[in-house]
Structures are given as structure tokens and as C-alpha cells.
Short mmCIF file of C-alpha atoms in Angstrom, two decimals:
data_model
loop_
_atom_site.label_atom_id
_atom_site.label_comp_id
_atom_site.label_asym_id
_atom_site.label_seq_id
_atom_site.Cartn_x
_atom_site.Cartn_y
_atom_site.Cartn_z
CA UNK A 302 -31.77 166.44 -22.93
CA UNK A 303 -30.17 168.07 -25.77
CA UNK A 304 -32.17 170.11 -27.98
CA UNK A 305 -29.77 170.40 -30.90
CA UNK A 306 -28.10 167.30 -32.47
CA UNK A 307 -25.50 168.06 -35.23
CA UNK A 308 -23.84 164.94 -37.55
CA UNK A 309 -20.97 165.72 -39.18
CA UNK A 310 -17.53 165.14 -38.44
CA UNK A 311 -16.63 169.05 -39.46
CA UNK A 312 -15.25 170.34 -36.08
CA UNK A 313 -14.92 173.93 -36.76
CA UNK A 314 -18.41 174.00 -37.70
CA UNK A 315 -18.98 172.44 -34.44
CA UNK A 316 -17.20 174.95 -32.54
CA UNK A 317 -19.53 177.62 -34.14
CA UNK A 318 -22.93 176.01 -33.92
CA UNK A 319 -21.66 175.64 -29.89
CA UNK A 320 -21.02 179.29 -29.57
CA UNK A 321 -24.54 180.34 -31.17
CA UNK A 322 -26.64 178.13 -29.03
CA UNK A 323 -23.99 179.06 -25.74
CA UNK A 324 -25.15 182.89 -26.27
CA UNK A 325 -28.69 183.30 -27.01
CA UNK A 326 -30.68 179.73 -26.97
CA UNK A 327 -31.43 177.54 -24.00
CA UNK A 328 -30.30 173.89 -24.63
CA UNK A 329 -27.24 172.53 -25.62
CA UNK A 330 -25.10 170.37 -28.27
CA UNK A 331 -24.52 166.59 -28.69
CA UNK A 332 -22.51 165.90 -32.00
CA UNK A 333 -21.62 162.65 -34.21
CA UNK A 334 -18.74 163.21 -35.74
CA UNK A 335 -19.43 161.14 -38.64
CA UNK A 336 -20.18 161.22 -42.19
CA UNK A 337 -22.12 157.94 -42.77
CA UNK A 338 -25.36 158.94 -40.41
CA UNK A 339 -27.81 156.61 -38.48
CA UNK A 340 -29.98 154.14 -40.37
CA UNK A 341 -32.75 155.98 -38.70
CA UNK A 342 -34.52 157.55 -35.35
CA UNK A 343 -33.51 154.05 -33.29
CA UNK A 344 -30.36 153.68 -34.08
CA UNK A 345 -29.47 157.46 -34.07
CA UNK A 346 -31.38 157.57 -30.00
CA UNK A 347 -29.47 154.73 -29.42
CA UNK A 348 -26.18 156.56 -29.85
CA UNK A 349 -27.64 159.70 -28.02
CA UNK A 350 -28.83 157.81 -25.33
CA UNK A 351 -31.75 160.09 -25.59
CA UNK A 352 -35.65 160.67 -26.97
CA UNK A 353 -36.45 163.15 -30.05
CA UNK A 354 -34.45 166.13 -29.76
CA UNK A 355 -36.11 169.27 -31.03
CA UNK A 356 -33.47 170.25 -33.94
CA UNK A 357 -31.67 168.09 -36.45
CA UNK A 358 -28.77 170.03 -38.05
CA UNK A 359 -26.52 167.72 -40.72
CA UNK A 360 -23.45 169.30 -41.37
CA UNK A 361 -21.08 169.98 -43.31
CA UNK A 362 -18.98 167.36 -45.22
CA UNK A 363 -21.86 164.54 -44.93
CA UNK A 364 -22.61 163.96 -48.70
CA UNK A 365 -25.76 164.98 -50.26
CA UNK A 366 -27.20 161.51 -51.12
CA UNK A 367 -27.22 160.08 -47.69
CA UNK A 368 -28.21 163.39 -46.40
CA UNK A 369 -31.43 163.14 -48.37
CA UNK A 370 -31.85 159.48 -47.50
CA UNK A 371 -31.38 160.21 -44.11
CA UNK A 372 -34.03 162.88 -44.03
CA UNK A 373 -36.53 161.27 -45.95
CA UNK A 374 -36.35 158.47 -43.25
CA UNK A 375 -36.57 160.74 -40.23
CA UNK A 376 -39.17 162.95 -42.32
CA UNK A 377 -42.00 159.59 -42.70
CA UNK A 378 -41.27 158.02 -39.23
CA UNK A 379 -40.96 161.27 -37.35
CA UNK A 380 -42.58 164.67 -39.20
CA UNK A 381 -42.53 167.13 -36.35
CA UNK A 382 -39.04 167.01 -36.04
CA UNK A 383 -37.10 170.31 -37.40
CA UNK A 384 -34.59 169.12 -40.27
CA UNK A 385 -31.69 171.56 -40.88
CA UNK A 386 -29.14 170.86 -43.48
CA UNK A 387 -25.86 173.16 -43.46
CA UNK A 388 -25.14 173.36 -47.15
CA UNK A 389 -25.05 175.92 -50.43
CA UNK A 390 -27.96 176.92 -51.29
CA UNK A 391 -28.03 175.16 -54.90
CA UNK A 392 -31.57 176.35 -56.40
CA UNK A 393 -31.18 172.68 -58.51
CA UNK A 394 -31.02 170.95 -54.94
CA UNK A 395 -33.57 172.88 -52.86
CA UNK A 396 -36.22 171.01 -54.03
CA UNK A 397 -35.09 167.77 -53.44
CA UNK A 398 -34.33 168.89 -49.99
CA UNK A 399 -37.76 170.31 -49.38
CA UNK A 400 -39.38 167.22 -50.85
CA UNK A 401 -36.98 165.02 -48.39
CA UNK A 402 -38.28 166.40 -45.49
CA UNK A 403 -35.47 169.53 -45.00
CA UNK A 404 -37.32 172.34 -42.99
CA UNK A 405 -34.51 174.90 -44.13
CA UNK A 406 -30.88 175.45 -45.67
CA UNK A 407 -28.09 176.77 -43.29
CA UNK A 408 -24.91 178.14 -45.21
CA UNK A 409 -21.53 176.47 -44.46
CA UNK A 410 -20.09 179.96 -43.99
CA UNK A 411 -22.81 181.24 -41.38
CA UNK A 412 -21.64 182.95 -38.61
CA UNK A 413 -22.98 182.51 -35.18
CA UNK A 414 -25.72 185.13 -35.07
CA UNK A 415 -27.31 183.72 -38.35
CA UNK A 416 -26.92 179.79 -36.63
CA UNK A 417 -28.95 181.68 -33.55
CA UNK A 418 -31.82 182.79 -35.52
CA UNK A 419 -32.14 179.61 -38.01
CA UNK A 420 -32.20 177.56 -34.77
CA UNK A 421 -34.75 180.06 -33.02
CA UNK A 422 -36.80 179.72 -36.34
CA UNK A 423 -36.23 175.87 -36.74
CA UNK A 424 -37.24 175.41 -32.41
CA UNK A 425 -40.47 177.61 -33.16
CA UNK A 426 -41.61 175.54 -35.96
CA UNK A 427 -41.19 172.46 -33.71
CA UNK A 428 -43.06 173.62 -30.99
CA UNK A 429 -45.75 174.95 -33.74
CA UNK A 430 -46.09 171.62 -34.98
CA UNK A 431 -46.28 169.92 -31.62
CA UNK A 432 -49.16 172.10 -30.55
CA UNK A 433 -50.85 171.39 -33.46
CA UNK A 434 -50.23 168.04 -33.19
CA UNK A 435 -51.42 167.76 -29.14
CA UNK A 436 -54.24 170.00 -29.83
CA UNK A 437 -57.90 167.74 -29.90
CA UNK A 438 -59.04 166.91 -32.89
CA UNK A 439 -61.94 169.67 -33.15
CA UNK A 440 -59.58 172.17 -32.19
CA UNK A 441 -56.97 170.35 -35.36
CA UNK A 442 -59.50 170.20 -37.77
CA UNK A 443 -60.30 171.77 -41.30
CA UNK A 444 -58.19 174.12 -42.71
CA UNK A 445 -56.93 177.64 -41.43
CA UNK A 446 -58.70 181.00 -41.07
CA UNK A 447 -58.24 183.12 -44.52
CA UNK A 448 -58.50 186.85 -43.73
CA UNK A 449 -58.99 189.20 -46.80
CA UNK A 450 -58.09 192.60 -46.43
CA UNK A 451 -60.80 194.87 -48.64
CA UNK A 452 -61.84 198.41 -49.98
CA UNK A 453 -63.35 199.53 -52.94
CA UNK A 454 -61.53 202.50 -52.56
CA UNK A 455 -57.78 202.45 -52.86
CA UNK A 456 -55.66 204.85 -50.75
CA UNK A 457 -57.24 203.60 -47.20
CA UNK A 458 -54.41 201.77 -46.04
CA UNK A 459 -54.95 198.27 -46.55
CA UNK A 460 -51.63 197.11 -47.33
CA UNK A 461 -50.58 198.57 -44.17
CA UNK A 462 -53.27 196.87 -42.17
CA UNK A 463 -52.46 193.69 -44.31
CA UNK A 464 -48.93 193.73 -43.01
CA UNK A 465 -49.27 194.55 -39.51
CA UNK A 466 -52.22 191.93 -39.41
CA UNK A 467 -49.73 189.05 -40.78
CA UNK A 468 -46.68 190.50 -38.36
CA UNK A 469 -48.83 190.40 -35.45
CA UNK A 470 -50.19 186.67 -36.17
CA UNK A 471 -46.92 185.86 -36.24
CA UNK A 472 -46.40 186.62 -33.00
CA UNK A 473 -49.33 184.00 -31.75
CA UNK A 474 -48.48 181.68 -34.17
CA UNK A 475 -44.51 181.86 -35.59
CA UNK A 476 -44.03 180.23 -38.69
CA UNK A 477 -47.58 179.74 -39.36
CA UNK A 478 -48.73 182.91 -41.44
CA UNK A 479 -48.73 183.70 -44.96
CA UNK A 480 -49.29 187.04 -46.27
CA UNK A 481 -50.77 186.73 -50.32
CA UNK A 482 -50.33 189.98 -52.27
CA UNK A 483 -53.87 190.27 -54.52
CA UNK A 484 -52.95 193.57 -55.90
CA UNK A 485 -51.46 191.52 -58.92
CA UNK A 486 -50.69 194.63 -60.60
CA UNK A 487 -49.73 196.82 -58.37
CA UNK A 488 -48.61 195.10 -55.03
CA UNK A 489 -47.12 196.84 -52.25
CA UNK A 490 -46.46 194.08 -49.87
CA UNK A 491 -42.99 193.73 -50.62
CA UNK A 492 -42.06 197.13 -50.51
CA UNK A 493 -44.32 197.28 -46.94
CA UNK A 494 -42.17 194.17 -45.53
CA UNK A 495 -38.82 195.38 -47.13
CA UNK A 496 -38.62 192.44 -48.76
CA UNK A 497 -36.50 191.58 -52.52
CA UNK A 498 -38.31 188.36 -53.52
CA UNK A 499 -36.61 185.87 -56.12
CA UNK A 500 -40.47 184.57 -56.92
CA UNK A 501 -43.92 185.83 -56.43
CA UNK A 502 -47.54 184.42 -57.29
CA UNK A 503 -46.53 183.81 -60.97
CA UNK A 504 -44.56 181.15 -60.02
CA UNK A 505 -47.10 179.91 -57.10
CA UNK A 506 -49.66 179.25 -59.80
CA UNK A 507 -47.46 177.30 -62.24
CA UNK A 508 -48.66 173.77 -62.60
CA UNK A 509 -45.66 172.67 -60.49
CA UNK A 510 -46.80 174.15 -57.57
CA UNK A 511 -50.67 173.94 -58.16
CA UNK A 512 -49.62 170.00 -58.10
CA UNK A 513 -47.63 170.17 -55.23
CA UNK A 514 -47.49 171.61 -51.70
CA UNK A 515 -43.74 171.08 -51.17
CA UNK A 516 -42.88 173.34 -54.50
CA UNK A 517 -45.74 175.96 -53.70
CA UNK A 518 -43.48 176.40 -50.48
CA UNK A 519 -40.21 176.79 -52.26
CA UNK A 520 -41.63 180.01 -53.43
CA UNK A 521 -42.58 181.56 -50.64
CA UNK A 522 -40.43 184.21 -48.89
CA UNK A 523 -39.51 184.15 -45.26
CA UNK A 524 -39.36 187.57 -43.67
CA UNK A 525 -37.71 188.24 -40.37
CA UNK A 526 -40.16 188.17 -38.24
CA UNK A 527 -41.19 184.79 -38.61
CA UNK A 528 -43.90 184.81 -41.32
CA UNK A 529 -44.18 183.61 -44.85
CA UNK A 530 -44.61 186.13 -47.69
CA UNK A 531 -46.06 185.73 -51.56
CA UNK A 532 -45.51 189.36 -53.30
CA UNK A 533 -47.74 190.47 -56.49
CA UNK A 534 -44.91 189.88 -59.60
CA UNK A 535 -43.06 193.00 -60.88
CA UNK A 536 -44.38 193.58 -63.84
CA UNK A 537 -47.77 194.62 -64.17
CA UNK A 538 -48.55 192.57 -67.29
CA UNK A 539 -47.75 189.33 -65.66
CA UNK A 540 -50.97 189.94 -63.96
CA UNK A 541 -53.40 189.02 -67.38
CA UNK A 542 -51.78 186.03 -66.95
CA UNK A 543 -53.08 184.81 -63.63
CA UNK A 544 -56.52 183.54 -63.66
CA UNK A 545 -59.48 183.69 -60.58
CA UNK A 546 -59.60 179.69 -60.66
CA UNK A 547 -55.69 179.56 -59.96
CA UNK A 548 -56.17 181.97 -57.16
CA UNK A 549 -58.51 179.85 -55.70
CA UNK A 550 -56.44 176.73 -55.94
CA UNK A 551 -53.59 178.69 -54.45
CA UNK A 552 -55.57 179.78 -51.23
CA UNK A 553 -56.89 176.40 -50.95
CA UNK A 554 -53.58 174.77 -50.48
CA UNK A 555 -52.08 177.64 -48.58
CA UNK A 556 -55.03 177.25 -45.93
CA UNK A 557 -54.23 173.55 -45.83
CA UNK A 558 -50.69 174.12 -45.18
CA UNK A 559 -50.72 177.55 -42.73
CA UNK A 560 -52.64 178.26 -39.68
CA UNK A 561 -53.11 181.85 -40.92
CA UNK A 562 -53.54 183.12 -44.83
CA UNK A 563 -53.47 186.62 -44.52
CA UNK A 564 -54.97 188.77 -48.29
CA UNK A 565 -54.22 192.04 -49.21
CA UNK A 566 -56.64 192.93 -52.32
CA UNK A 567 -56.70 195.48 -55.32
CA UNK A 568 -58.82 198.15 -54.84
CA UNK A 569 -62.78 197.78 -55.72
CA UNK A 570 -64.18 193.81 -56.86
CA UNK A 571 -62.38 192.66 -59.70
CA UNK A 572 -62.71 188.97 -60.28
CA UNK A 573 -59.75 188.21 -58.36
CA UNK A 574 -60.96 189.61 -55.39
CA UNK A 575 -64.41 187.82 -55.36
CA UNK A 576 -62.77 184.79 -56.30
CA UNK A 577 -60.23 185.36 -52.74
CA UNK A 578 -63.58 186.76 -51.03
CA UNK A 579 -65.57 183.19 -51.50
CA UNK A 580 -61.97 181.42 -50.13
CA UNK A 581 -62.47 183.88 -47.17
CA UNK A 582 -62.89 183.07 -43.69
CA UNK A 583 -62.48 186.46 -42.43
CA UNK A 584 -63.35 189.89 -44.21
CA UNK A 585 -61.47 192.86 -43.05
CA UNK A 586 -63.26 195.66 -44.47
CA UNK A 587 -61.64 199.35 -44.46
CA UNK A 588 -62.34 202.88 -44.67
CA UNK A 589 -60.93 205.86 -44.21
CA UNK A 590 -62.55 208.78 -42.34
CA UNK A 591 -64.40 210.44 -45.87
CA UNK A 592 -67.51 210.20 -47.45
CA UNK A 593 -66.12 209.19 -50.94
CA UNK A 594 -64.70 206.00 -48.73
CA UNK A 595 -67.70 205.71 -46.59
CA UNK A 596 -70.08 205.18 -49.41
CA UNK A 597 -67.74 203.26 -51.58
CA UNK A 598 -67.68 200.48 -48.69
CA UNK A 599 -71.33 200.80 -48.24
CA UNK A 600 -71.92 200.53 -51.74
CA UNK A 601 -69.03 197.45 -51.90
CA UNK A 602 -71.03 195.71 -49.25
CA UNK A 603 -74.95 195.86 -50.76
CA UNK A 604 -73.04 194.24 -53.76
CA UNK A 605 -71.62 191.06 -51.81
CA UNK A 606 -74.83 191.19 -50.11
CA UNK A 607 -76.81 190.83 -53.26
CA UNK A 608 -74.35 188.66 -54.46
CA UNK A 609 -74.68 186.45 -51.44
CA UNK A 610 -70.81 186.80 -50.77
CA UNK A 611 -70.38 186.54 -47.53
CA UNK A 612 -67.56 184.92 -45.35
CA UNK A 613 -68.10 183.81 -41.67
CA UNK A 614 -67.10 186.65 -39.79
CA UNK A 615 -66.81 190.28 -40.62
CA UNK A 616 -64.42 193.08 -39.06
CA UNK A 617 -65.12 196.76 -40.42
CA UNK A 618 -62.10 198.94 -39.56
CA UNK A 619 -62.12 202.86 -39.63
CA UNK A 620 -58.47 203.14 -40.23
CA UNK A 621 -56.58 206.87 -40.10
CA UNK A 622 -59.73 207.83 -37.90
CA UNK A 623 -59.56 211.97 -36.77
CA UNK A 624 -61.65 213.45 -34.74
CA UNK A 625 -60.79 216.82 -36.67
CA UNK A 626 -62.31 215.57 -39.75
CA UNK A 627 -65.68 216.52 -39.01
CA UNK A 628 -67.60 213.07 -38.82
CA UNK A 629 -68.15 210.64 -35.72
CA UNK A 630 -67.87 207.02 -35.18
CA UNK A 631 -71.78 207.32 -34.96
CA UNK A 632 -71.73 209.01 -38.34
CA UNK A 633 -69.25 206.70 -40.08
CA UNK A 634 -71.61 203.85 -38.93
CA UNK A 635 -74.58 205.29 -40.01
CA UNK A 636 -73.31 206.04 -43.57
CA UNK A 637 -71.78 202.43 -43.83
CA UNK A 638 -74.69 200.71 -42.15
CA UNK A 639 -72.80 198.48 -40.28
CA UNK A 640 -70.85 198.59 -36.80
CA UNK A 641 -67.13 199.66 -36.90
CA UNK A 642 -65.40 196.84 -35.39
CA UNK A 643 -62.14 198.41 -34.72
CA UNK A 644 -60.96 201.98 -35.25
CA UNK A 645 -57.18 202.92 -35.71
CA UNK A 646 -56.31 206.42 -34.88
CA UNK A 647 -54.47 208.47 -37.62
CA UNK A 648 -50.63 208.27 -36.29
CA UNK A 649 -47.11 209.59 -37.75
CA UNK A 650 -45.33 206.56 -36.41
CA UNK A 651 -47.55 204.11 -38.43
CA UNK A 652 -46.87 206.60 -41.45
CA UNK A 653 -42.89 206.24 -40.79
CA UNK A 654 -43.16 202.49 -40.82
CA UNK A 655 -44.78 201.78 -43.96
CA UNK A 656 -42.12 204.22 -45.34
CA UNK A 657 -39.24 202.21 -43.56
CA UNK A 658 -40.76 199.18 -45.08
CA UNK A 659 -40.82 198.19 -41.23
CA UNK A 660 -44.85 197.12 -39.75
CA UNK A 661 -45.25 198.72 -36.77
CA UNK A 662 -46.31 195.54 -35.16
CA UNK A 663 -42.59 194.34 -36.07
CA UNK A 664 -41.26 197.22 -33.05
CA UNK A 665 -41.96 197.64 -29.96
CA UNK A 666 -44.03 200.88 -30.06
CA UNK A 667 -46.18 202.79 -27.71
CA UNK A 668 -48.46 204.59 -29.81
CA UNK A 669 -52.80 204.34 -29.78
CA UNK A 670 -52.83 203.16 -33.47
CA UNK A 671 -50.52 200.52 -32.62
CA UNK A 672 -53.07 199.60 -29.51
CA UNK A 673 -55.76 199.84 -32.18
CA UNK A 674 -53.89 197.36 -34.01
CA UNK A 675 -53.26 194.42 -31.39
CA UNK A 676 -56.75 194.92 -31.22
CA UNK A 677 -57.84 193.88 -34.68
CA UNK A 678 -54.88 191.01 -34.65
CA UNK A 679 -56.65 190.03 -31.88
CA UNK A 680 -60.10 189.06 -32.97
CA UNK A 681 -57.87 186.32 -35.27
CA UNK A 682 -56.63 184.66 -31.97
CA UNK A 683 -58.52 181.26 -31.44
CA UNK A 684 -58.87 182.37 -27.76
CA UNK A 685 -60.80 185.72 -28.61
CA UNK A 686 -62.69 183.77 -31.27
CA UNK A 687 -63.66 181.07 -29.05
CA UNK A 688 -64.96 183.41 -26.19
CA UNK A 689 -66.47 185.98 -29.10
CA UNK A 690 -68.17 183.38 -30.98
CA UNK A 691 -71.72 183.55 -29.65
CA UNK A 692 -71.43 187.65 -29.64
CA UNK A 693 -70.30 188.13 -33.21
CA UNK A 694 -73.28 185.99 -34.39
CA UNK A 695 -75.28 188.38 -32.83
CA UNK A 696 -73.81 191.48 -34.22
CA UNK A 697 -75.86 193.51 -37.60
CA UNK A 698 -75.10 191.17 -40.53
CA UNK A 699 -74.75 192.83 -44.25
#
């Protein structure tokens, strides 16, 4: 069976869609060299001879209009399939193609190595949806697992853990992660993913996409590694402007729509942050290896505790931990008065990748932070939760 299906009658196009799925992809090509396309999934099997390919690509020279008819079509009567449409990226047009059912834009002008990883991206998100859809229903149900990343003091490292966190879940679960920069005013998750974004949460908060899923996902950013990205805006003002309410709209629709929501927070409790804390799931809570952080979590805690703010399931991380710095695990636990769940071991190669802009998760590292860190992505993987569950119920709660 062919796992890639082209329709278009553009034969040079042809030739190089062949070439990126000969050298890299398993599968291959059946093409319909046509620019009027099928009437719908029937008729187009029909001429296949085949069931439901994987991957959808219309190409070139088929005109817009019947491309968006034809998607909309395939998009009601068959939803898990991967739509790809080979076009210019028009800004005007992208959200008509979104709304039609179009899973992403491939430029006409694409050479074969950027065909290979659109299709690698575009097969992932098929088999994503197909385990979702397979999976029983009380494994399928409610929404997905929001993990907020949070210190009252700043300077610990929690965009770093943030990133690596959202990196690694996209290794269990490709295509299915969004990292949300909290840190309205001053975000570092696109400088920690190396990423340029044309919109940020600004935009995701606009009654446009508040009202609608499909234009909350135009503004999202894809990063290489297969996860979704929404990056504080650039200018610090922009911030006033965002309100706790529209944060929690925003996370509600992102859990609705992504198996993972990954937060990275401001330093301390504003109103944003307790607003993205009662959303939460998952708590991440992290210190460094110093009192002033030690009691500042401690302190941070009692507050949500009094406040009765407390998600499902709690990690504490001890994150740059030294043994040279004079205090134990023992004392750190003491001080915070509550179990360190994971700790990550101060390391120069960690250091180098939030310079590079590159999340050590993202390379293939030997290193005991990085160790540390599969560790924490871990406890996020329904398998670990599922054997953990009874044990973390048991464990000191704040």
C-alpha cells in the first residue's frame, strides 16, 4: 500500500516528492496526474485501488478552490488523514486552509530534504491521531495533562527545565506538545528553542482565536523537533494587556486540542500564574541548591496551600544540585518540607545548550543532568503515571 498519494499533474514536482520519500521514508508514491481531483475518499480509492493512505499531498497546479473543496470533503468524512497542500504560503489563505482541513503548507520550490521532514512530520501526526483514536475510551477521555513549570525565585532554571520538559514529550508524543511562555514580560522560551516567531500569546488571546481552535493554531510555532511553541510577545508592555481570564481560556482550549501543555511561569505568584496554576494538572516546582531559593519555594508552597491551590500531582525538582555547596538532599528537603522528586546535577553541557538556544533533550547527550532529565519527562508518560498512580497518592502532600 502506498503511504503517500500526490494529485497534481506537475511532473517535476513528482520527480522530487519521489526522490525524498526514495531516500529517507519507508513507503512509496502513487500519483494522479490531474487537476480536477476526486469527488471524495470513494471515488479517489477507487482509482488507487487501495484503502486510506497515510499522507495526502495536492500539488502544484491544482487550483485553490477545488483544493479547499476537496479537503474539506476528505477533512468531515475522514479526519485522521494527514492533508498536505504544496503551495505559497499566502498569510490571506492559511486560514482557509487550516479551517478546510489542511494539516500543513509545503512550498512549490521545496527541495527534497524539506519534502522528507514535512512528510516525517505529516506520517507522525497520522499515527498520533490513530492512537488516539484506537485508544479505549477511558484512556481518550478529558482533556490533556497541563504541566506548569514554577519558582518564586527567578534565576533557578525554569525555562530550561520548561524546554527540555516539552522537547522530551515530544519524543513520546510528536506533534502533540505545546510549550506556553507565562513570563509575559520577559519570556525566554524563544530564545531557549532558537526560535523567531511571527506571533506570540497576544495574538492567541485575540477574540479570533479565543472563538476558534483552528485560528488559535495558526499562531502557534512549530519547532524542529516536533513540538508546538507560543512565545511571551516582544515587548514588555504588551503584557498589561493580557488578562488572567484570557489565560485561562487559552489553556483550556490548548488542553483540548494537545496531549501535552507544557507552562513556563514568571517568577513568584502574580495573577497570571495562579490563574495557569488552577488550569494545572501537573506542578513542577524548582529550586536551586540555596537557602534564599529553598525558603522562597517553601514559603511559595504554604501560600497555595492556604490558598487551597493545588493541582493533582506535584514534582519538586532540585535543579543545578552540587554536592560542594554545602547542603544535602536531606537538608534541601527539610527546609522545603516536602520530598525532592527529581534532582538534576549542575552540568556545563546543559549550560552550553540553553546558550545555543539548543535543549539538551533535542541531542543525543551522555551527561547525568541529562539522565536527571529523562527522568522528570518521565513521570509525564501515561505508562509511568499509570504504574505510579497509587504511590504518588501516598507521597507528603503540601
Amino acid at each position: 500500500m502506498s503511504r503517500f498519494i500526490l494529485l497534481s499533474p506537475n511532473a517535476e514536482f513528482d520527480q522530487r516528492l519521489r526522490h525524498a520519500v526514495a531516500n529517507g521514508l519507508r513507503g512509496t508514491v502513487q500519483t494522479i496526474a490531474s487537476d480536477i481531483l476526486p469527488a471524495g475518499p470513494q471515488e479517489l480509492f477507487a482509482l488507487l485501488n487501495q484503502e486510506q493512505p497515510e499522507v495526502l499531498i495536492i500539488g502544484p497546479d491544482v487550483p485553490l478552490d477545488e483544493a479547499l473543496r476537496f479537503a474539506k470533503v476528505f477533512d468531515v468524512q475522514l479526519p485522521g488523514l494527514s492533508l498536505v497542500l504544496v503551495s505559497e504560503a499566502d498569510p490571506a489563505y492559511l486560514l482557509h486552509a487550516m479551517r478546510a482541513g489542511i494539516r500543513d503548507i509545503l512550498s512549490p520550490n521545496a527541495d527534497a530534504a524539506e519534502i522528507r521532514v514535512l512528510l516525517e512530520r505529516a506520517c507522525q501526526s497520522f499515527a498520533t491521531r490513530h492512537r488516539n483514536h484506537d485508544a479505549p475510551p477511558a484512556e481518550n477521555a478529558g482533556k490533556g495533562l497541563v504541566i506548569g513549570v514554577f519558582s518564586p525565585k527567578g534565576g533557578v532554571g525554569k525555562t530550561t527545565l520548561a524546554t527540555n520538559i516539552a522537547i522530551g514529550l515530544g519524543q513520546i508524543a510528536p506533534m502533540s506538545v505545546v510549550i506556553v511562555d507565562l513570563d509575559l514580560q520577559f519570556g525566554d522560551v524563544a530564545s531557549g528553542l532558537y526560535l523567531n516567531p511571527e506571533h506570540t500569546v497576544t495574538d492567541a488571546v485575540s477574540p479570533a482565536a479565543a472563538q476558534d481552535p483552528l485560528v488559535l493554531k495558526a499562531f502557534l510555532t512549530v519547532h524542529p523537533a516536533g513540538i508546538y511553541a507560543l512565545c511571551a510577545p516582544p515587548n514588555p508592555v504588551d503584557a498589561d494587556h493580557i488578562t488572567p481570564e484570557q489565560v485561562t481560556h487559552l489553556l483550556e482550549q490548548l488542553a483540548q486540542e494537545f496531549q501535552y501543555v507544557v507552562l513556563d511561569t514568571a517568577p513568584g505568584l502574580p495573577e497570571i500564574g495562579i490563574a495557569a496554576l488552577e488550569q494545572c494538572t501537573d506542578a513542577v516546582w524548582v529550586s536551586a541548591m540555596d537557602i534564599p531559593s529553598l525558603r522562597g519555594l517553601r514559603s511559595g508552597l504554604e501560600v497555595l496551600r492556604q490558598l487551597e491551590i493545588l493541582p493533582e500531582s506535584r514534582h519538586v525538582v532540585l535543579n543545578m544540585a552540587d554536592s560542594k555547596a554545602g547542603l544535602t538532599v536531606q537538608d534541601v528537603e527539610s527546609t522545603v518540607g516536602a520530598p525532592v522528586d527529581v534532582s538534576i546535577p549542575r552540568s556545563r553541557a546543559v549550560a552550553l545548550s540553553t546558550n545555543r538556544g539548543i535543549p539538551v533533550l533535542q541531542e543525543s547527550r551522555k551527561d547525568p543532568a541529562v539522565k536527571s532529565l529523562k527522568q522528570l519527562v518521565e513521570r509525564f508518560n501515561p505508562v509511568w503515571r499509570t504504574q505510579a498512580q497509587r504511590k504518588l497518592h501516598r507521597r507528603v502532600v503540601i
